[in-house]
Short mmCIF file of C-alpha atoms and ligand atoms in Angstrom, two decimals:
data_model
loop_
_atom_site.label_atom_id
_atom_site.label_comp_id
_atom_site.label_asym_id
_atom_site.label_seq_id
_atom_site.Cartn_x
_atom_site.Cartn_y
_atom_site.Cartn_z
CA MET V 1 0.00 0.00 0.00
CA LYS V 2 1.11 3.55 -0.60
CA THR V 3 0.30 5.08 2.77
CA GLY V 4 -0.06 3.80 6.31
CA VAL V 5 -0.54 5.43 9.67
CA ILE V 6 0.81 4.92 13.18
CA VAL V 7 -1.26 6.44 15.99
CA LEU V 8 0.66 7.04 19.22
CA ALA V 9 -1.65 6.17 22.10
CA ALA V 10 0.55 4.71 24.84
CA GLY V 11 0.48 7.75 27.10
CA ASP V 12 -1.15 7.00 30.45
CA GLY V 13 -2.08 10.60 31.21
CA LYS V 14 -1.55 10.52 34.98
CA ARG V 15 -2.67 14.14 35.31
CA MET V 16 -6.08 13.18 33.95
CA LYS V 17 -6.64 11.17 37.16
CA SER V 18 -8.72 8.58 35.37
CA ALA V 19 -8.90 4.79 35.35
CA ARG V 20 -9.13 5.13 31.57
CA PRO V 21 -6.05 5.64 29.40
CA LYS V 22 -5.79 9.24 28.24
CA VAL V 23 -6.84 8.65 24.61
CA MET V 24 -10.13 7.17 25.86
CA CYS V 25 -11.05 10.39 27.68
CA GLU V 26 -13.96 11.96 25.83
CA VAL V 27 -14.69 15.13 23.91
CA LEU V 28 -18.41 15.55 23.13
CA GLU V 29 -18.93 12.04 24.51
CA GLN V 30 -16.56 10.39 22.04
CA PRO V 31 -13.06 9.17 22.99
CA MET V 32 -10.30 11.46 21.71
CA ILE V 33 -8.81 8.60 19.70
CA GLY V 34 -12.22 8.19 18.03
CA TRP V 35 -11.99 11.75 16.70
CA VAL V 36 -8.55 10.97 15.29
CA LEU V 37 -9.81 7.77 13.63
CA ASP V 38 -12.77 9.64 12.12
CA SER V 39 -10.38 12.13 10.50
CA LEU V 40 -8.09 9.34 9.28
CA PHE V 41 -10.96 7.39 7.70
CA GLU V 42 -12.33 10.60 6.18
CA ALA V 43 -8.89 11.21 4.68
CA GLY V 44 -9.04 7.77 3.05
CA PHE V 45 -7.19 5.51 5.50
CA THR V 46 -8.72 2.12 6.31
CA ALA V 47 -8.54 -0.19 9.32
CA GLU V 48 -6.01 -2.33 7.41
CA ASN V 49 -3.42 0.42 7.05
CA THR V 50 -3.84 1.80 10.57
CA GLY V 51 -1.58 0.71 13.45
CA VAL V 52 -1.89 1.93 17.02
CA VAL V 53 0.79 1.96 19.74
CA VAL V 54 -0.84 1.16 23.07
CA GLY V 55 0.51 1.06 26.63
CA ASN V 56 -1.17 1.25 30.01
CA GLY V 57 -4.83 0.26 29.79
CA ALA V 58 -4.21 -1.42 26.42
CA GLU V 59 -7.24 -3.71 26.82
CA ILE V 60 -9.57 -0.71 27.09
CA VAL V 61 -8.11 0.96 23.99
CA GLU V 62 -8.07 -2.31 22.05
CA LYS V 63 -11.71 -3.00 22.84
CA TYR V 64 -12.62 0.39 21.39
CA LEU V 65 -10.31 -0.11 18.38
CA ASN V 66 -11.96 -3.48 17.68
CA SER V 67 -15.33 -1.73 17.59
CA ARG V 68 -13.80 0.35 14.78
CA GLU V 69 -12.40 -2.82 13.14
CA ILE V 70 -8.79 -1.96 13.91
CA THR V 71 -6.71 -4.97 14.95
CA LYS V 72 -3.11 -3.83 14.40
CA THR V 73 -1.89 -2.73 17.82
CA PHE V 74 1.66 -2.58 19.13
CA MET V 75 2.46 -2.76 22.84
CA GLN V 76 4.87 -0.24 24.34
CA THR V 77 5.52 -1.62 27.82
CA GLU V 78 7.84 1.19 28.92
CA ARG V 79 7.28 4.84 28.09
CA LYS V 80 10.60 5.92 26.67
CA GLY V 81 9.44 8.65 24.32
CA THR V 82 7.75 9.19 20.96
CA GLY V 83 10.70 7.71 19.02
CA HIS V 84 10.59 4.57 21.16
CA ALA V 85 6.82 4.32 20.61
CA VAL V 86 7.33 4.33 16.83
CA MET V 87 10.07 1.65 17.14
CA GLN V 88 7.42 -0.72 18.57
CA ALA V 89 5.34 -0.26 15.42
CA ALA V 90 8.28 -0.62 12.99
CA ASP V 91 6.46 -3.48 11.20
CA MET V 92 4.08 -0.86 9.77
CA LEU V 93 7.01 0.68 7.86
CA ASP V 94 7.37 -2.45 5.70
CA LEU V 95 3.75 -2.14 4.58
CA CYS V 96 3.77 1.31 3.03
CA GLU V 97 5.78 3.84 1.08
CA ASN V 98 4.86 6.84 3.24
CA VAL V 99 3.69 6.70 6.83
CA LEU V 100 1.70 9.26 8.78
CA ILE V 101 2.46 9.48 12.47
CA LEU V 102 0.12 11.30 14.81
CA CYS V 103 -1.07 11.43 18.42
CA GLY V 104 -4.25 9.80 19.70
CA ASP V 105 -4.81 12.63 22.17
CA ALA V 106 -5.12 15.56 19.73
CA PRO V 107 -8.74 15.19 18.59
CA PHE V 108 -8.99 18.21 16.26
CA MET V 109 -6.57 16.95 13.62
CA ASP V 110 -8.66 17.09 10.46
CA ALA V 111 -8.84 15.16 7.19
CA GLU V 112 -8.06 18.24 5.11
CA THR V 113 -4.76 18.89 6.89
CA ILE V 114 -3.83 15.22 6.56
CA LYS V 115 -4.50 15.23 2.81
CA LYS V 116 -2.91 18.61 2.09
CA SER V 117 0.23 17.77 4.04
CA LEU V 118 0.60 14.49 2.10
CA ASP V 119 0.34 16.43 -1.16
CA ALA V 120 3.02 18.85 0.06
CA HIS V 121 5.17 15.92 1.21
CA THR V 122 5.07 14.10 -2.13
CA GLU V 123 5.26 17.21 -4.33
CA SER V 124 8.35 18.53 -2.52
CA GLY V 125 10.09 15.15 -2.63
CA SER V 126 10.71 15.30 1.11
CA LEU V 127 11.58 12.28 3.20
CA VAL V 128 9.92 13.91 6.20
CA THR V 129 7.23 16.60 6.38
CA VAL V 130 6.27 17.91 9.80
CA VAL V 131 2.82 19.46 10.24
CA THR V 132 3.26 22.70 12.18
CA ALA V 133 1.08 25.51 13.49
CA GLU V 134 1.55 29.13 14.52
CA VAL V 135 0.28 29.57 18.07
CA GLU V 136 0.00 32.50 20.50
CA ASN V 137 1.64 30.59 23.33
CA PRO V 138 4.19 28.00 22.20
CA THR V 139 5.15 26.92 25.74
CA GLY V 140 5.48 23.14 26.04
CA TYR V 141 5.67 22.42 22.33
CA GLY V 142 8.69 21.55 20.20
CA ARG V 143 9.86 24.63 18.22
CA ILE V 144 10.27 24.55 14.45
CA ILE V 145 13.73 25.71 13.39
CA ARG V 146 13.74 26.46 9.67
CA ASP V 147 16.78 26.71 7.42
CA LYS V 148 17.50 29.88 5.40
CA ASP V 149 15.75 28.33 2.37
CA GLY V 150 12.60 27.71 4.44
CA SER V 151 13.12 23.96 4.68
CA LEU V 152 13.06 22.28 8.08
CA LEU V 153 16.36 22.25 9.94
CA LYS V 154 15.31 20.67 13.22
CA ILE V 155 12.77 20.57 16.04
CA THR V 156 13.88 21.65 19.49
CA GLU V 157 11.85 20.52 22.49
CA GLN V 158 10.80 23.07 25.11
CA LYS V 159 13.18 21.58 27.68
CA ASP V 160 16.10 21.86 25.26
CA CYS V 161 15.38 25.38 23.90
CA ASN V 162 17.72 28.34 24.30
CA ASP V 163 16.23 31.80 24.94
CA ALA V 164 16.04 32.73 21.24
CA GLU V 165 14.35 29.43 20.32
CA LYS V 166 11.79 29.89 23.08
CA LEU V 167 10.46 32.95 21.20
CA ILE V 168 9.63 30.92 18.06
CA ARG V 169 5.86 30.59 17.68
CA GLU V 170 5.81 27.97 14.96
CA ILE V 171 5.50 24.64 16.74
CA ASN V 172 5.46 20.91 16.02
CA SER V 173 1.91 19.55 16.01
CA GLY V 174 3.19 16.02 16.62
CA VAL V 175 1.95 14.97 13.15
CA TYR V 176 4.44 13.85 10.51
CA TRP V 177 4.65 12.26 7.09
CA PHE V 178 7.76 10.10 6.73
CA ASN V 179 9.12 8.14 3.83
CA SER V 180 8.94 4.71 5.47
CA GLY V 181 12.41 3.57 4.38
CA ALA V 182 14.03 6.80 5.60
CA LEU V 183 12.31 6.49 8.98
CA LYS V 184 13.29 2.84 9.25
CA ASN V 185 16.95 3.82 8.77
CA ALA V 186 16.68 6.71 11.23
CA LEU V 187 15.02 4.87 14.14
CA PRO V 188 18.10 2.86 15.25
CA LYS V 189 20.10 6.11 15.30
CA LEU V 190 17.85 7.90 17.84
CA GLN V 191 19.56 8.59 21.15
CA THR V 192 18.47 9.67 24.60
CA ALA V 193 21.02 12.47 25.13
CA ASN V 194 18.43 15.19 25.83
CA ALA V 195 16.83 16.93 28.79
CA ALA V 196 14.08 14.30 29.12
CA GLY V 197 16.32 11.26 28.56
CA GLU V 198 13.83 9.95 25.98
CA TYR V 199 13.98 8.73 22.39
CA TYR V 200 12.60 11.78 20.58
CA LEU V 201 10.90 11.04 17.25
CA THR V 202 11.67 14.65 16.37
CA ASP V 203 15.40 13.83 16.19
CA ALA V 204 14.65 11.77 13.07
CA VAL V 205 14.48 15.08 11.18
CA GLY V 206 18.18 15.86 11.78
CA ILE V 207 19.19 12.26 11.05
CA ILE V 208 17.36 12.27 7.71
CA ARG V 209 18.94 15.60 6.75
CA GLU V 210 22.44 14.38 7.63
CA ALA V 211 21.87 11.42 5.33
CA GLY V 212 21.12 13.91 2.53
CA GLY V 213 17.31 13.71 2.67
CA LYS V 214 14.96 16.67 2.40
CA ALA V 215 12.91 17.77 5.42
CA SER V 216 9.94 20.15 5.20
CA ALA V 217 7.44 21.85 7.44
CA PHE V 218 3.77 22.17 6.45
CA CYS V 219 2.02 24.92 8.40
CA ALA V 220 -1.67 24.08 9.01
CA GLU V 221 -4.26 26.81 8.49
CA ASN V 222 -6.12 26.00 11.69
CA SER V 223 -3.94 25.95 14.81
CA ASP V 224 -6.60 24.01 16.79
CA ILE V 225 -5.19 20.84 15.24
CA VAL V 226 -2.42 20.84 17.87
CA LEU V 227 -4.73 21.04 20.86
CA GLY V 228 -4.58 18.06 23.19
CA ALA V 229 -5.55 17.32 26.74
CA ASN V 230 -3.32 16.36 29.65
CA SER V 231 -5.73 17.20 32.46
CA ARG V 232 -9.45 17.41 33.16
CA ARG V 233 -9.17 21.18 32.74
CA ASP V 234 -7.70 20.74 29.26
CA LEU V 235 -10.44 18.25 28.44
CA LEU V 236 -13.16 20.68 29.50
CA ASN V 237 -11.52 23.30 27.33
CA LEU V 238 -11.56 20.95 24.31
CA ASN V 239 -15.22 20.18 25.01
CA THR V 240 -16.06 23.88 25.10
CA ILE V 241 -14.30 24.52 21.80
CA ALA V 242 -15.89 21.49 20.11
CA ARG V 243 -19.34 22.23 21.51
CA ASN V 244 -19.36 25.82 20.31
CA ARG V 245 -18.05 24.79 16.93
CA VAL V 246 -20.83 22.20 16.46
CA ILE V 247 -23.57 24.56 17.64
CA GLY V 248 -22.16 27.26 15.34
CA LYS V 249 -22.41 24.89 12.36
CA HIS V 250 -26.08 24.15 13.14
CA LEU V 251 -26.86 27.86 13.57
CA ASP V 252 -25.43 28.42 10.10
CA ASN V 253 -27.73 25.66 8.81
CA GLY V 254 -30.85 27.33 10.23
CA VAL V 255 -31.28 25.41 13.48
CA GLU V 256 -32.79 27.44 16.32
CA PHE V 257 -31.29 27.78 19.79
CA VAL V 258 -32.90 30.21 22.21
CA ALA V 259 -30.14 29.46 24.68
CA THR V 260 -27.34 26.91 24.56
CA ASP V 261 -27.36 25.93 28.23
CA GLY V 262 -26.66 22.26 28.75
CA ILE V 263 -26.89 21.47 25.04
CA ILE V 264 -24.35 18.92 23.86
CA ILE V 265 -24.49 17.79 20.24
CA GLY V 266 -22.18 15.09 18.91
CA LYS V 267 -20.17 16.11 15.88
CA ASP V 268 -21.89 13.68 13.50
CA VAL V 269 -25.47 14.67 14.37
CA GLU V 270 -27.54 16.18 11.53
CA ILE V 271 -30.42 18.62 12.16
CA GLY V 272 -32.85 20.14 9.66
CA GLN V 273 -33.70 23.82 9.43
CA ASP V 274 -36.23 25.48 11.73
CA THR V 275 -35.80 22.72 14.26
CA LYS V 276 -35.52 24.16 17.74
CA ILE V 277 -33.21 22.59 20.33
CA LEU V 278 -34.14 23.48 23.90
CA PRO V 279 -31.85 23.48 26.97
CA ASN V 280 -30.37 20.35 28.56
CA THR V 281 -30.59 18.30 25.41
CA ILE V 282 -27.91 15.80 24.46
CA LEU V 283 -27.86 14.50 20.89
CA ARG V 284 -25.48 11.62 20.35
CA GLY V 285 -24.01 9.29 17.77
CA LYS V 286 -25.44 9.07 14.26
CA THR V 287 -28.68 10.89 15.12
CA VAL V 288 -30.48 12.61 12.25
CA ILE V 289 -33.31 15.05 13.02
CA GLY V 290 -35.60 16.52 10.37
CA GLU V 291 -37.05 20.01 9.90
CA GLY V 292 -39.44 21.96 12.08
CA CYS V 293 -39.01 19.79 15.17
CA VAL V 294 -38.82 20.84 18.81
CA VAL V 295 -36.35 18.72 20.78
CA GLY V 296 -36.01 19.24 24.52
CA PRO V 297 -35.90 20.43 27.12
CA ASN V 298 -34.11 17.68 29.06
CA SER V 299 -33.81 15.08 26.35
CA VAL V 300 -31.23 12.50 25.32
CA ILE V 301 -31.46 11.25 21.73
CA GLU V 302 -28.88 8.65 20.69
CA ASN V 303 -28.50 7.05 17.25
CA CYS V 304 -32.07 7.91 16.25
CA LYS V 305 -33.62 8.90 12.95
CA VAL V 306 -36.27 11.55 13.54
CA GLY V 307 -38.60 12.91 10.82
CA ASN V 308 -40.10 16.39 10.35
CA ASN V 309 -42.35 18.33 12.74
CA VAL V 310 -41.65 16.01 15.64
CA VAL V 311 -41.94 17.13 19.25
CA LEU V 312 -39.73 15.37 21.79
CA ASN V 313 -40.22 16.87 25.24
CA ASN V 314 -38.29 15.27 28.11
CA VAL V 315 -37.60 12.15 26.05
CA GLN V 316 -34.81 9.60 26.26
CA ALA V 317 -34.59 7.77 22.94
CA TYR V 318 -32.04 5.19 21.82
CA ARG V 319 -31.54 3.56 18.37
CA SER V 320 -35.11 4.27 17.32
CA ARG V 321 -36.93 5.56 14.24
CA ILE V 322 -39.45 8.33 14.73
CA SER V 323 -41.51 9.43 11.71
CA ASP V 324 -43.05 12.81 10.86
CA ASN V 325 -45.54 14.55 13.15
CA VAL V 326 -44.87 12.31 16.14
CA SER V 327 -45.25 13.88 19.54
CA ALA V 328 -43.63 12.28 22.58
CA GLY V 329 -43.34 13.37 26.17
CA PRO V 330 -43.00 14.45 28.78
CA PHE V 331 -41.04 11.68 30.54
CA VAL V 332 -40.84 9.09 27.78
CA HIS V 333 -38.28 6.32 27.32
CA LEU V 334 -37.89 4.93 23.79
CA ARG V 335 -35.56 1.94 24.02
CA PRO V 336 -33.69 0.40 21.08
CA ASP V 337 -35.56 -0.83 18.00
CA THR V 338 -38.64 1.26 18.53
CA ILE V 339 -40.36 2.44 15.35
CA LEU V 340 -43.00 5.15 15.63
CA HIS V 341 -44.92 5.78 12.42
CA ASP V 342 -46.45 9.10 11.31
CA GLY V 343 -48.52 11.01 13.80
CA VAL V 344 -48.02 8.66 16.75
CA LYS V 345 -48.69 10.30 20.11
CA ILE V 346 -46.77 9.12 23.16
CA GLY V 347 -47.74 10.78 26.43
CA ASP V 348 -46.30 10.99 29.92
CA PHE V 349 -44.50 8.10 31.65
CA VAL V 350 -44.55 5.74 28.69
CA GLU V 351 -41.81 3.24 27.81
CA VAL V 352 -41.61 1.56 24.41
CA LYS V 353 -39.06 -1.11 23.50
CA ASN V 354 -38.41 -3.15 20.35
CA SER V 355 -41.87 -2.37 19.01
CA GLU V 356 -43.45 -0.96 15.89
CA ILE V 357 -46.31 1.46 16.46
CA GLY V 358 -48.65 2.22 13.54
CA ILE V 359 -49.81 5.56 12.12
CA LYS V 360 -51.67 7.87 14.54
CA THR V 361 -51.74 5.38 17.38
CA SER V 362 -52.02 7.00 20.77
CA ILE V 363 -50.28 5.77 23.94
CA SER V 364 -51.00 8.61 26.26
CA HIS V 365 -50.25 7.71 29.85
CA LEU V 366 -48.30 5.39 32.16
CA THR V 367 -47.87 2.48 29.75
CA TYR V 368 -45.23 -0.11 28.85
CA ILE V 369 -45.13 -1.52 25.32
CA GLY V 370 -42.38 -4.10 24.73
CA ASP V 371 -41.79 -6.53 21.84
CA SER V 372 -45.05 -5.54 20.17
CA ASP V 373 -46.45 -4.95 16.70
CA VAL V 374 -49.19 -2.36 17.01
CA GLY V 375 -51.39 -1.31 14.09
CA LYS V 376 -52.61 2.12 13.12
CA ASP V 377 -55.08 4.31 15.02
CA VAL V 378 -54.94 2.12 18.11
CA ASN V 379 -55.84 3.80 21.40
CA PHE V 380 -54.28 2.76 24.68
CA GLY V 381 -55.96 3.85 27.89
CA CYS V 382 -53.97 4.75 30.97
CA GLY V 383 -51.74 2.14 32.62
CA CYS V 384 -51.52 -0.61 30.01
CA VAL V 385 -48.77 -3.21 30.11
CA THR V 386 -47.53 -5.78 27.64
CA ALA V 387 -46.21 -8.62 29.81
CA ASN V 388 -43.56 -9.75 27.35
CA TYR V 389 -41.30 -11.79 29.63
CA ASP V 390 -42.09 -14.98 31.52
CA GLY V 391 -38.78 -14.94 33.38
CA VAL V 392 -37.07 -17.07 30.74
CA ASN V 393 -38.27 -16.04 27.29
CA LYS V 394 -39.61 -12.91 25.61
CA PHE V 395 -42.81 -13.04 23.52
CA ARG V 396 -44.53 -10.65 21.16
CA THR V 397 -47.87 -8.92 21.38
CA VAL V 398 -49.75 -8.17 18.16
CA ILE V 399 -52.53 -5.56 18.06
CA GLY V 400 -54.64 -4.90 14.95
CA ASP V 401 -55.66 -1.51 13.49
CA HIS V 402 -58.22 0.62 15.35
CA ALA V 403 -58.18 -1.59 18.47
CA PHE V 404 -59.14 0.08 21.74
CA ILE V 405 -57.11 -1.10 24.72
CA GLY V 406 -58.97 -0.14 27.92
CA CYS V 407 -57.26 1.36 30.97
CA ASN V 408 -55.10 -1.00 32.99
CA THR V 409 -55.16 -3.79 30.45
CA ASN V 410 -52.44 -6.42 30.87
CA LEU V 411 -51.58 -8.20 27.64
CA ILE V 412 -49.83 -11.49 28.48
CA ALA V 413 -47.65 -12.32 25.47
CA PRO V 414 -47.71 -14.17 23.21
CA VAL V 415 -51.13 -12.72 22.49
CA GLU V 416 -53.00 -11.18 19.58
CA ILE V 417 -55.77 -8.58 19.63
CA GLY V 418 -57.77 -8.43 16.40
CA GLU V 419 -58.60 -5.32 14.39
CA ASN V 420 -61.16 -3.00 15.89
CA ALA V 421 -61.40 -5.14 19.06
CA THR V 422 -61.92 -3.58 22.48
CA THR V 423 -60.51 -4.74 25.80
CA ALA V 424 -62.47 -3.76 28.90
CA ALA V 425 -60.62 -1.71 31.50
CA GLY V 426 -58.76 -3.81 34.05
CA SER V 427 -58.66 -6.96 31.89
CA THR V 428 -55.73 -9.36 31.86
CA ILE V 429 -55.74 -10.86 28.38
CA THR V 430 -54.13 -14.26 27.98
CA ARG V 431 -55.61 -15.54 24.71
CA GLU V 432 -56.37 -14.34 21.20
CA VAL V 433 -59.15 -11.76 20.87
CA PRO V 434 -61.03 -11.81 17.53
CA ALA V 435 -61.60 -8.72 15.40
CA ASN V 436 -64.55 -6.44 16.20
CA SER V 437 -65.18 -8.08 19.62
CA LEU V 438 -65.23 -6.84 23.20
CA VAL V 439 -63.25 -8.87 25.72
CA ILE V 440 -63.83 -8.59 29.45
CA GLU V 441 -61.50 -10.71 31.51
CA ARG V 442 -62.05 -9.80 35.16
CA GLY V 443 -64.09 -11.07 38.18
CA GLN V 444 -67.79 -10.21 38.49
CA ALA V 445 -68.52 -7.46 41.03
CA LYS V 446 -69.88 -8.93 44.31
CA ILE V 447 -71.61 -6.62 46.82
CA ILE V 448 -71.96 -7.41 50.52
CA GLU V 449 -74.44 -5.03 52.15
CA ASN V 450 -73.97 -3.40 55.60
CA TRP V 451 -70.25 -4.08 55.82
CA GLU V 452 -69.61 -3.77 59.59
CA HIS V 453 -65.91 -2.94 59.55
CA ASN V 454 -66.37 0.23 57.58
CA SER V 455 -69.37 1.53 59.51
CA LYS V 456 -67.26 1.28 62.74
CA ARG V 457 -64.60 3.45 61.13
CA ILE V 458 -66.93 6.32 60.31
CA ARG V 459 -66.96 8.73 63.29
CA LYS V 460 -70.27 9.73 64.74
CA ALA V 461 -71.05 13.40 64.35
C1 UD1 H 1 5.58 15.92 21.38
C2 UD1 H 1 6.70 16.41 20.48
C3 UD1 H 1 6.65 17.94 20.44
C4 UD1 H 1 5.31 18.40 19.94
C5 UD1 H 1 4.19 17.81 20.80
C6 UD1 H 1 2.85 18.10 20.19
C7 UD1 H 1 8.48 14.78 20.77
C8 UD1 H 1 9.82 14.49 21.33
N1 UD1 H 1 7.98 15.97 20.99
O1 UD1 H 1 5.88 16.40 22.68
O2 UD1 H 1 7.66 18.41 19.58
O3 UD1 H 1 5.23 19.80 19.96
O4 UD1 H 1 4.33 16.38 20.88
O5 UD1 H 1 1.84 17.67 21.07
O6 UD1 H 1 7.94 13.93 20.08
N2 UD1 H 1 3.60 8.65 23.44
C9 UD1 H 1 3.69 7.29 23.45
N3 UD1 H 1 4.76 6.70 24.05
C10 UD1 H 1 5.74 7.41 24.64
C11 UD1 H 1 5.64 8.82 24.62
C12 UD1 H 1 4.56 9.41 24.02
O7 UD1 H 1 2.80 6.60 22.93
O8 UD1 H 1 6.68 6.80 25.17
C13 UD1 H 1 2.43 9.28 22.80
C14 UD1 H 1 1.55 10.03 23.76
O9 UD1 H 1 0.50 9.21 24.23
C15 UD1 H 1 1.04 11.16 22.92
C16 UD1 H 1 2.13 11.38 21.89
O10 UD1 H 1 2.93 10.23 21.88
O11 UD1 H 1 -0.13 10.81 22.24
C17 UD1 H 1 2.97 12.61 22.21
O12 UD1 H 1 3.61 12.39 23.45
P1 UD1 H 1 3.79 13.53 24.51
O13 UD1 H 1 4.49 12.98 25.69
O14 UD1 H 1 2.52 14.24 24.73
O15 UD1 H 1 4.82 14.43 23.71
P2 UD1 H 1 5.20 15.91 24.05
O16 UD1 H 1 6.24 15.90 25.07
O17 UD1 H 1 4.00 16.72 24.28
CA1 CA H 2 1.65 16.34 24.41
#
């Protein structure tokens, strides 16, 4: 293959004070390494040409990588610097002509910078191209020292800078394109004679130049690409930047926000114009919301497809499909594999799971619908329950069009209610109910006159 990538993700991030490895700490509810992988895949990399160097907490990172179909990981048992980390993944260098190296804890690296820097790298015939950025405060970063002709002379780490070098504001982003063969030759020559006593990957620049190779610096347009997080404070800062950026994008697309308090929208969420997002609403994953909706307040919508003119008020919805003109809430839980067709109305304290609900059906109050296929224009009274679980197995409930399910009906699955059938309030239905019938399944009322106990309780005037 022509290009491969090595992601450095062995840092433990002690200052984060987390049981998770640093790259698994989240920005907008997605691990930082997930942001990096998104950019890599957008730039055309695949799981096959991606290798990741892992260290402390490797199992946690590997589990996440597997969910993204990445299996090439390289263990760095001791943290001896970025150069040492790349040595662990040296096998990657035999697979590709040019290799991209970047950090798993800098989530804002974007596909455009990756592609443009590769173009610059190949067009200039360089054996190494370092992606750089101009920043206000370069403290902590490696400084870019350019030669008189503008090419890259070397990178000097903060700890090794003299006073003049400290003033340089062009810094190393930690992202590099290397010719794989040149890097392979340079790695054994890295030494630890520096202020940190580590194998610096950045020293490969000088080694390649000494061997007669060309080294370049590619300055990225957006300096946010260098931002990373070493502490919870840094992480909050990244979240603030990402959150404002995402909300800004939706504002530009015609989405309405009266206030942005407590609104967190994942970067891949899509929202149609004139939809209003109210406070304390979290939109996650691959959620797509149509036009003219009102979502929130106090809602969590994850991996859902929502149509147009939908109202979701105090709703928690996961992996569900909600068609046009649905209204749900307040206090509704839509669990995975729920499908609500056009015009469905879900009222307060209703839970729906793994069920399909037909057009204009109404489930207005205090009801649980699980593992059910419900027709159109069905009406549920208050307090209905599908008893879908016998303690061992789950069963389905099927309800025909226009059925009327009376208040406090228990439907013991597997069970089928025919079209246009009615269940009397308080019934517990255990067998099939034919179309157009009324079913009453409850004890006859029995009245005992002059009930002593109660007359004793009533106080005499
Ligand atoms: C590095 C660069 C610096 C650059 C900065 C950008 C070196 C010597 N310096 O510095 O020029 O400005 O990144 O952020 O490379 N890692 C490992 N194993 C290790 C050490 C690091 O996997 O043994 C990983 C870390 O998890 C991290 C990345 O490599 O993702 C960078 O390491 P870090 O220690 O943050 O490097 P800096 O000192 O910040
Ligand atoms: Ca760093």
